[in-house]
């Protein structure tokens, strides 16, 4: 109840009462990894030390997305990858921490296509002018993802803050990030390690209703799937031939394909309808039909857009709590790509 109250009064950009209802109703199902709500993150962390943090993040995010709409999905994905590796500690932003000896997370193959680092640095630079040494890069990533959601017409949620930045970034640590070829049990285990259950996993995956992918992320499904000399039988044949032509024509190129070919720019529940009709890009998306438990959730979200939105809000707040550094752990960086 305390949190619901805080969300209702402490956020200056709540767009509508409808969203307020979604946020408050979803909070009743909110669970966290330890006994502290939001793992110790709070909604008022910056109120006295940098009250302008939310308007600054929101302004920079809107400015960047208005000149390049593809940065919206990119910022949401950046938050996911940050939180899935060593927790939400800004480690995804770091360049090599030892002069190139260790490859950082952002150079791992699972990081293919990650973008938006320049948006985070622009926010950081402005915040270092306004309240030097106060706002963590990890919080900037989380707030930028939330604001990206608003700008692209997705849901609003109050984002708890107070994260501190980590010191390490190693590509080997990205083994914890889900891969498009992962099986359902592997996906479930990777989300569980971040404190996320099956319901969270299915709801968060719904973000693949926006954004794009490189051919290499689903090419294994287009021909000779698992050594069968055939495409993945679960992939709709019409979509498979479209993808084959699109990817072959642009061999070795950086060609990008929309995740949701029906409503590629709209934050809606179309992703779940696409799963049911075999028209999603990644094996990991299609895998959500392979157990009764996950299939039931997919069917529920396919038929009920507001159930999806409510669960997405609950689950993305949980994602933002994953293994966070708080209090005296970690530090506050001066720029987000290096530890000093
Ligand atoms: C279930 C596990 C997941 C897997 C295996 C996965 C995998 C991928 C892959 C392979 C891409 C395309 C990368 C490329 O080829 O450039 C992608 C794109 C994307 N993913 Fe996921 N993802 C998962 C869950 C999530 C979650 C939970 C989020 C955020 C809440 C997310 C957000 C995005 C976004 C927004 C894009 C589009 C990025 C862009 O257009 O720049 N994904 N994902
Ligand atoms: C594949 O999708 C197309 C529409 O995109 C549809 O006409 C066709 O019937 C689908 N094929 C199968 C086998 O479901």
Short mmCIF file of C-alpha atoms and ligand atoms in Angstrom, two decimals:
data_model
loop_
_atom_site.label_atom_id
_atom_site.label_comp_id
_atom_site.label_asym_id
_atom_site.label_seq_id
_atom_site.Cartn_x
_atom_site.Cartn_y
_atom_site.Cartn_z
CA UNK A 1 0.00 0.00 0.00
CA UNK A 2 2.87 2.33 0.85
CA UNK A 3 4.35 1.74 -2.59
CA UNK A 4 1.04 2.27 -4.36
CA UNK A 5 0.65 5.57 -2.56
CA UNK A 6 4.17 6.58 -3.47
CA UNK A 7 3.60 5.75 -7.12
CA UNK A 8 0.46 7.82 -7.19
CA UNK A 9 1.91 10.95 -5.65
CA UNK A 10 5.63 10.93 -6.25
CA UNK A 11 5.65 10.60 -10.01
CA UNK A 12 5.27 13.81 -11.92
CA UNK A 13 4.69 12.20 -15.31
CA UNK A 14 1.88 9.73 -14.71
CA UNK A 15 0.04 10.01 -18.01
CA UNK A 16 -3.43 8.86 -16.95
CA UNK A 17 -5.58 7.36 -14.27
CA UNK A 18 -5.94 4.23 -16.35
CA UNK A 19 -2.23 3.57 -16.12
CA UNK A 20 -2.33 4.34 -12.41
CA UNK A 21 -4.87 1.54 -12.05
CA UNK A 22 -2.63 -0.84 -13.96
CA UNK A 23 0.37 0.05 -11.82
CA UNK A 24 -1.45 -0.27 -8.51
CA UNK A 25 -3.25 -3.47 -9.38
CA UNK A 26 -0.05 -5.08 -10.59
CA UNK A 27 1.73 -4.19 -7.35
CA UNK A 28 -0.44 -6.60 -5.44
CA UNK A 29 1.30 -9.48 -7.18
CA UNK A 30 4.77 -7.99 -6.84
CA UNK A 31 7.25 -10.30 -5.19
CA UNK A 32 10.96 -9.76 -4.70
CA UNK A 33 14.04 -11.85 -4.18
CA UNK A 34 14.69 -10.89 -0.58
CA UNK A 35 12.69 -9.44 2.25
CA UNK A 36 13.32 -5.79 1.33
CA UNK A 37 10.77 -4.43 -1.15
CA UNK A 38 12.48 -3.92 -4.51
CA UNK A 39 15.69 -5.32 -3.03
CA UNK A 40 16.31 -2.05 -1.19
CA UNK A 41 15.60 0.27 -4.12
CA UNK A 42 13.16 3.10 -3.39
CA UNK A 43 11.13 5.70 -5.24
CA UNK A 44 12.54 8.70 -3.35
CA UNK A 45 16.28 7.93 -3.47
CA UNK A 46 17.13 11.06 -5.51
CA UNK A 47 14.52 13.40 -4.03
CA UNK A 48 17.04 15.35 -1.97
CA UNK A 49 20.33 14.61 -3.80
CA UNK A 50 19.28 15.06 -7.44
CA UNK A 51 15.58 15.88 -7.78
CA UNK A 52 15.95 16.66 -11.50
CA UNK A 53 17.06 13.13 -12.41
CA UNK A 54 13.75 11.98 -13.89
CA UNK A 55 13.09 15.08 -16.05
CA UNK A 56 16.69 15.01 -17.33
CA UNK A 57 16.50 11.35 -18.33
CA UNK A 58 13.08 11.81 -19.86
CA UNK A 59 14.12 14.86 -21.93
CA UNK A 60 17.27 13.27 -23.33
CA UNK A 61 15.49 10.00 -24.13
CA UNK A 62 12.66 11.81 -25.98
CA UNK A 63 15.12 13.93 -27.93
CA UNK A 64 17.14 10.94 -29.11
CA UNK A 65 14.11 8.80 -29.97
CA UNK A 66 12.49 11.62 -31.90
CA UNK A 67 15.47 11.69 -34.25
CA UNK A 68 15.93 7.88 -34.33
CA UNK A 69 12.87 5.83 -33.38
CA UNK A 70 14.87 2.57 -33.34
CA UNK A 71 16.53 3.76 -30.12
CA UNK A 72 13.30 3.06 -28.21
CA UNK A 73 13.52 -0.72 -28.45
CA UNK A 74 17.32 -0.49 -28.13
CA UNK A 75 17.10 1.18 -24.69
CA UNK A 76 14.68 -1.46 -23.40
CA UNK A 77 16.97 -4.25 -24.57
CA UNK A 78 19.99 -2.57 -22.96
CA UNK A 79 18.23 -2.65 -19.58
CA UNK A 80 17.44 -6.37 -20.03
CA UNK A 81 21.03 -7.25 -20.88
CA UNK A 82 22.42 -5.13 -18.05
CA UNK A 83 20.20 -6.85 -15.49
CA UNK A 84 20.78 -10.38 -16.81
CA UNK A 85 24.56 -10.10 -16.40
CA UNK A 86 25.94 -9.53 -12.85
CA UNK A 87 22.62 -7.82 -12.00
CA UNK A 88 21.49 -4.29 -12.92
CA UNK A 89 24.88 -2.69 -12.22
CA UNK A 90 25.71 -0.84 -15.44
CA UNK A 91 28.24 -3.52 -16.39
CA UNK A 92 26.88 -3.72 -19.94
CA UNK A 93 28.09 -0.14 -20.50
CA UNK A 94 31.74 -0.70 -19.65
CA UNK A 95 34.52 -0.91 -22.17
CA UNK A 96 37.42 -3.22 -21.34
CA UNK A 97 38.32 -2.66 -17.70
CA UNK A 98 41.93 -3.86 -18.09
CA UNK A 99 43.22 -2.23 -21.24
CA UNK A 100 41.83 -4.83 -23.61
CA UNK A 101 42.97 -8.05 -21.90
CA UNK A 102 39.41 -9.00 -20.94
CA UNK A 103 36.63 -8.73 -23.49
CA UNK A 104 33.71 -6.76 -21.94
CA UNK A 105 30.06 -7.88 -21.93
CA UNK A 106 29.13 -5.58 -24.77
CA UNK A 107 31.51 -7.39 -27.12
CA UNK A 108 30.07 -10.87 -26.43
CA UNK A 109 28.18 -12.51 -29.30
CA UNK A 110 24.93 -12.40 -27.32
CA UNK A 111 25.29 -8.60 -27.28
CA UNK A 112 24.92 -8.42 -31.08
CA UNK A 113 22.95 -5.34 -32.03
CA UNK A 114 22.97 -3.68 -28.59
CA UNK A 115 22.68 0.08 -29.04
CA UNK A 116 21.83 3.23 -27.14
CA UNK A 117 25.13 3.58 -25.28
CA UNK A 118 25.42 7.14 -26.59
CA UNK A 119 22.02 8.02 -25.12
CA UNK A 120 23.12 6.80 -21.69
CA UNK A 121 26.39 8.78 -21.92
CA UNK A 122 24.50 11.94 -22.94
CA UNK A 123 22.23 11.60 -19.90
CA UNK A 124 25.21 10.89 -17.65
CA UNK A 125 27.09 13.94 -18.94
CA UNK A 126 24.16 16.22 -18.20
CA UNK A 127 23.57 14.72 -14.75
CA UNK A 128 27.27 15.08 -13.87
CA UNK A 129 26.87 18.81 -14.55
CA UNK A 130 23.70 19.15 -12.50
CA UNK A 131 24.46 16.82 -9.58
CA UNK A 132 28.01 15.48 -9.87
CA UNK A 133 28.76 12.02 -8.49
CA UNK A 134 25.18 11.26 -7.46
CA UNK A 135 23.39 9.26 -10.14
CA UNK A 136 24.54 5.74 -11.05
CA UNK A 137 24.78 4.54 -14.63
CA UNK A 138 22.75 1.50 -13.59
CA UNK A 139 19.83 3.75 -12.57
CA UNK A 140 20.16 5.76 -15.78
CA UNK A 141 19.80 2.56 -17.84
CA UNK A 142 16.68 1.54 -15.91
CA UNK A 143 15.07 4.99 -16.09
CA UNK A 144 15.94 5.36 -19.78
CA UNK A 145 14.23 2.02 -20.50
CA UNK A 146 11.12 3.14 -18.64
CA UNK A 147 11.05 6.46 -20.52
CA UNK A 148 11.66 4.69 -23.84
CA UNK A 149 8.56 2.62 -23.12
CA UNK A 150 6.50 5.78 -22.60
CA UNK A 151 7.84 7.49 -25.73
CA UNK A 152 7.06 4.51 -27.96
CA UNK A 153 3.51 4.23 -26.58
CA UNK A 154 4.20 1.38 -24.17
CA UNK A 155 3.23 1.27 -20.51
CA UNK A 156 4.36 3.61 -17.71
CA UNK A 157 5.66 2.32 -14.42
CA UNK A 158 7.29 3.93 -11.38
CA UNK A 159 10.91 2.81 -11.45
CA UNK A 160 12.52 2.29 -8.05
CA UNK A 161 16.11 3.59 -7.88
CA UNK A 162 19.25 3.63 -5.74
CA UNK A 163 21.37 1.15 -7.71
CA UNK A 164 25.16 1.48 -7.59
CA UNK A 165 27.56 0.73 -10.41
CA UNK A 166 29.67 -2.42 -10.63
CA UNK A 167 33.38 -2.60 -11.39
CA UNK A 168 33.56 -5.61 -13.71
CA UNK A 169 32.46 -6.43 -17.23
CA UNK A 170 33.50 -9.72 -18.83
CA UNK A 171 32.02 -11.31 -21.93
CA UNK A 172 32.28 -14.71 -20.20
CA UNK A 173 29.66 -13.52 -17.66
CA UNK A 174 27.08 -13.19 -20.45
CA UNK A 175 26.51 -16.95 -20.33
CA UNK A 176 23.62 -15.93 -18.05
CA UNK A 177 21.88 -14.01 -20.87
CA UNK A 178 19.21 -15.98 -22.79
CA UNK A 179 20.11 -16.93 -26.35
CA UNK A 180 17.61 -17.25 -29.20
CA UNK A 181 18.52 -20.93 -29.58
CA UNK A 182 17.96 -21.77 -25.87
CA UNK A 183 15.46 -24.47 -24.95
CA UNK A 184 12.61 -23.74 -22.55
CA UNK A 185 14.31 -25.30 -19.49
CA UNK A 186 17.44 -23.22 -20.14
CA UNK A 187 15.40 -20.05 -20.55
CA UNK A 188 13.51 -20.77 -17.32
CA UNK A 189 16.78 -21.34 -15.44
CA UNK A 190 18.36 -18.12 -16.74
CA UNK A 191 15.35 -16.01 -15.75
CA UNK A 192 15.18 -17.73 -12.35
CA UNK A 193 18.79 -16.71 -11.69
CA UNK A 194 17.63 -13.09 -12.02
CA UNK A 195 14.72 -13.68 -9.64
CA UNK A 196 12.16 -13.99 -12.43
CA UNK A 197 9.56 -16.74 -12.65
CA UNK A 198 7.84 -18.31 -15.67
CA UNK A 199 5.06 -15.71 -15.66
CA UNK A 200 7.67 -12.92 -15.69
CA UNK A 201 9.57 -14.61 -18.48
CA UNK A 202 6.54 -14.95 -20.75
CA UNK A 203 5.40 -11.37 -20.02
CA UNK A 204 8.83 -9.81 -20.58
CA UNK A 205 9.32 -11.73 -23.82
CA UNK A 206 6.24 -9.90 -25.10
CA UNK A 207 8.49 -6.92 -25.73
CA UNK A 208 9.47 -8.71 -28.93
CA UNK A 209 6.30 -7.08 -30.22
CA UNK A 210 8.67 -4.25 -31.15
CA UNK A 211 12.27 -3.99 -32.35
CA UNK A 212 14.39 -5.81 -34.89
CA UNK A 213 16.84 -8.66 -35.26
CA UNK A 214 19.82 -9.63 -37.39
CA UNK A 215 19.44 -12.69 -39.63
CA UNK A 216 22.07 -14.60 -37.68
CA UNK A 217 19.75 -14.59 -34.65
CA UNK A 218 17.23 -16.90 -36.38
CA UNK A 219 19.09 -18.23 -39.45
CA UNK A 220 19.35 -21.72 -37.91
CA UNK A 221 15.57 -22.07 -38.32
CA UNK A 222 15.44 -21.24 -42.03
CA UNK A 223 17.14 -24.35 -43.44
CA UNK A 224 18.75 -27.48 -42.03
CA UNK A 225 17.26 -26.90 -38.57
CA UNK A 226 19.14 -29.09 -36.07
CA UNK A 227 20.72 -31.02 -38.98
CA UNK A 228 17.36 -32.09 -40.47
CA UNK A 229 17.98 -30.48 -43.90
CA UNK A 230 14.60 -28.84 -43.37
CA UNK A 231 13.48 -25.51 -41.89
CA UNK A 232 12.10 -25.49 -38.35
CA UNK A 233 8.68 -27.17 -38.73
CA UNK A 234 7.25 -24.80 -36.13
CA UNK A 235 8.04 -21.76 -38.30
CA UNK A 236 5.23 -20.75 -40.67
CA UNK A 237 6.33 -21.65 -44.20
CA UNK A 238 5.32 -18.33 -45.73
CA UNK A 239 7.29 -16.41 -43.13
CA UNK A 240 10.23 -18.81 -43.55
CA UNK A 241 10.50 -18.13 -47.29
CA UNK A 242 10.17 -14.39 -46.74
CA UNK A 243 12.98 -14.52 -44.18
CA UNK A 244 15.16 -16.72 -46.44
CA UNK A 245 14.87 -14.28 -49.30
CA UNK A 246 15.42 -11.26 -47.13
CA UNK A 247 18.49 -12.76 -45.45
CA UNK A 248 20.07 -14.38 -48.53
CA UNK A 249 19.77 -11.34 -50.71
CA UNK A 250 21.70 -9.39 -48.13
CA UNK A 251 24.23 -12.11 -47.36
CA UNK A 252 26.85 -11.04 -44.80
CA UNK A 253 25.10 -7.73 -44.44
CA UNK A 254 23.72 -6.02 -41.38
CA UNK A 255 20.14 -6.50 -42.61
CA UNK A 256 17.53 -6.22 -39.86
CA UNK A 257 14.09 -7.85 -39.75
CA UNK A 258 11.14 -6.71 -37.62
CA UNK A 259 10.47 -8.94 -34.62
CA UNK A 260 6.71 -8.50 -35.08
CA UNK A 261 5.88 -8.46 -38.78
CA UNK A 262 2.21 -7.53 -38.17
CA UNK A 263 2.46 -4.36 -36.02
CA UNK A 264 6.24 -3.84 -35.82
CA UNK A 265 6.17 -0.43 -34.10
CA UNK A 266 3.25 -0.91 -31.74
CA UNK A 267 3.58 -2.04 -28.13
CA UNK A 268 0.66 -4.49 -28.14
CA UNK A 269 0.00 -8.19 -27.50
CA UNK A 270 0.49 -9.18 -31.15
CA UNK A 271 3.63 -11.13 -30.22
CA UNK A 272 1.50 -13.76 -28.47
CA UNK A 273 -0.79 -14.13 -31.48
CA UNK A 274 2.33 -14.55 -33.61
CA UNK A 275 3.62 -17.33 -31.35
CA UNK A 276 0.31 -19.17 -31.69
CA UNK A 277 0.49 -18.93 -35.49
CA UNK A 278 4.18 -19.91 -35.73
CA UNK A 279 5.26 -16.47 -36.87
CA UNK A 280 7.93 -15.37 -34.40
CA UNK A 281 11.61 -15.04 -35.27
CA UNK A 282 13.43 -16.82 -32.48
CA UNK A 283 13.31 -20.41 -31.43
CA UNK A 284 13.22 -19.05 -27.86
CA UNK A 285 9.95 -17.26 -28.66
CA UNK A 286 8.37 -20.37 -30.17
CA UNK A 287 9.59 -22.47 -27.22
CA UNK A 288 7.02 -20.73 -25.02
CA UNK A 289 4.43 -23.12 -26.47
CA UNK A 290 6.38 -26.22 -25.53
CA UNK A 291 5.08 -26.62 -21.98
CA UNK A 292 1.49 -26.53 -20.79
CA UNK A 293 2.31 -23.91 -18.17
CA UNK A 294 3.91 -21.42 -20.57
CA UNK A 295 1.38 -22.16 -23.33
CA UNK A 296 -1.47 -21.26 -20.99
CA UNK A 297 0.17 -17.91 -20.22
CA UNK A 298 0.77 -17.21 -23.93
CA UNK A 299 -2.88 -17.97 -24.70
CA UNK A 300 -4.01 -15.72 -21.85
CA UNK A 301 -1.93 -12.75 -23.07
CA UNK A 302 -2.94 -13.38 -26.71
CA UNK A 303 -6.59 -12.97 -25.70
CA UNK A 304 -6.20 -10.26 -23.07
CA UNK A 305 -4.00 -7.27 -23.88
CA UNK A 306 -4.52 -5.59 -20.51
CA UNK A 307 -3.51 -8.75 -18.62
CA UNK A 308 -0.28 -8.66 -20.62
CA UNK A 309 0.36 -4.97 -19.86
CA UNK A 310 -0.31 -5.39 -16.15
CA UNK A 311 2.00 -8.39 -15.87
CA UNK A 312 4.66 -6.71 -18.02
CA UNK A 313 4.77 -3.77 -15.58
CA UNK A 314 5.11 -6.05 -12.56
CA UNK A 315 7.78 -8.12 -14.26
CA UNK A 316 9.93 -5.30 -15.60
CA UNK A 317 10.08 -3.75 -12.13
CA UNK A 318 11.23 -7.16 -10.87
CA UNK A 319 13.81 -7.32 -13.67
CA UNK A 320 15.14 -3.96 -12.47
CA UNK A 321 15.65 -5.41 -8.98
CA UNK A 322 17.86 -8.23 -10.21
CA UNK A 323 20.96 -8.63 -8.03
CA UNK A 324 21.31 -4.87 -7.53
CA UNK A 325 24.19 -3.24 -5.64
CA UNK A 326 22.93 -0.84 -2.97
CA UNK A 327 24.24 1.14 0.02
CA UNK A 328 28.03 1.04 0.16
CA UNK A 329 28.48 -1.59 -2.54
CA UNK A 330 29.76 -0.57 -5.98
CA UNK A 331 30.27 3.11 -6.79
CA UNK A 332 29.00 5.99 -8.92
CA UNK A 333 30.97 6.29 -12.15
CA UNK A 334 32.02 9.58 -13.76
CA UNK A 335 31.33 8.30 -17.26
CA UNK A 336 29.41 5.13 -17.91
CA UNK A 337 31.93 3.33 -20.11
CA UNK A 338 34.82 3.22 -17.63
CA UNK A 339 35.46 2.57 -13.93
CA UNK A 340 38.40 4.95 -13.24
C1 LIG B 1 13.40 -14.86 -23.62
C2 LIG B 1 14.64 -14.58 -23.78
C3 LIG B 1 15.13 -13.62 -24.82
C4 LIG B 1 15.93 -13.91 -25.86
C5 LIG B 1 16.53 -15.26 -26.19
C6 LIG B 1 16.12 -12.70 -26.61
C7 LIG B 1 16.89 -12.59 -27.75
C8 LIG B 1 16.90 -11.50 -28.59
C9 LIG B 1 17.58 -11.43 -29.84
C10 LIG B 1 18.44 -12.54 -30.44
C11 LIG B 1 17.32 -10.22 -30.39
C12 LIG B 1 17.82 -9.70 -31.74
C13 LIG B 1 19.26 -9.24 -31.64
C14 LIG B 1 19.80 -8.94 -33.01
O1 LIG B 1 19.84 -9.87 -33.82
O2 LIG B 1 20.19 -7.78 -33.28
C15 LIG B 1 16.44 -9.53 -29.50
C16 LIG B 1 15.94 -8.27 -29.71
C17 LIG B 1 15.29 -7.56 -28.74
N1 LIG B 1 15.05 -7.97 -27.44
FE1 LIG B 1 15.17 -9.83 -26.76
N2 LIG B 1 15.43 -11.70 -26.01
C18 LIG B 1 14.81 -12.20 -24.91
C19 LIG B 1 14.06 -11.48 -24.00
C20 LIG B 1 13.97 -10.11 -24.01
C21 LIG B 1 13.51 -9.32 -22.91
C22 LIG B 1 13.05 -9.88 -21.57
C23 LIG B 1 13.59 -8.02 -23.29
C24 LIG B 1 13.26 -6.77 -22.53
C25 LIG B 1 12.38 -6.70 -21.56
C26 LIG B 1 14.05 -8.02 -24.65
C27 LIG B 1 14.15 -6.91 -25.45
C28 LIG B 1 14.48 -6.94 -26.78
C29 LIG B 1 14.28 -5.82 -27.68
C30 LIG B 1 13.62 -4.50 -27.34
C31 LIG B 1 14.80 -6.21 -28.91
C32 LIG B 1 14.88 -5.35 -30.18
C33 LIG B 1 16.16 -4.52 -30.10
C34 LIG B 1 16.31 -3.53 -31.22
O3 LIG B 1 15.44 -3.39 -32.07
O4 LIG B 1 17.35 -2.82 -31.20
N3 LIG B 1 14.30 -9.30 -25.03
N4 LIG B 1 16.21 -10.32 -28.40
C1 LIG B 2 1.33 -18.99 -42.69
O1 LIG B 2 0.93 -17.62 -42.59
C2 LIG B 2 0.15 -17.16 -43.68
C3 LIG B 2 -0.21 -15.71 -43.45
O2 LIG B 2 0.89 -14.97 -43.07
C4 LIG B 2 -1.12 -18.00 -43.82
O3 LIG B 2 -1.83 -17.58 -44.96
C5 LIG B 2 -0.76 -19.46 -43.93
O4 LIG B 2 -1.96 -20.23 -43.90
C6 LIG B 2 0.14 -19.90 -42.78
N1 LIG B 2 0.56 -21.26 -43.01
C7 LIG B 2 0.36 -22.23 -42.14
C8 LIG B 2 0.84 -23.59 -42.51
O5 LIG B 2 -0.18 -22.06 -41.07
#
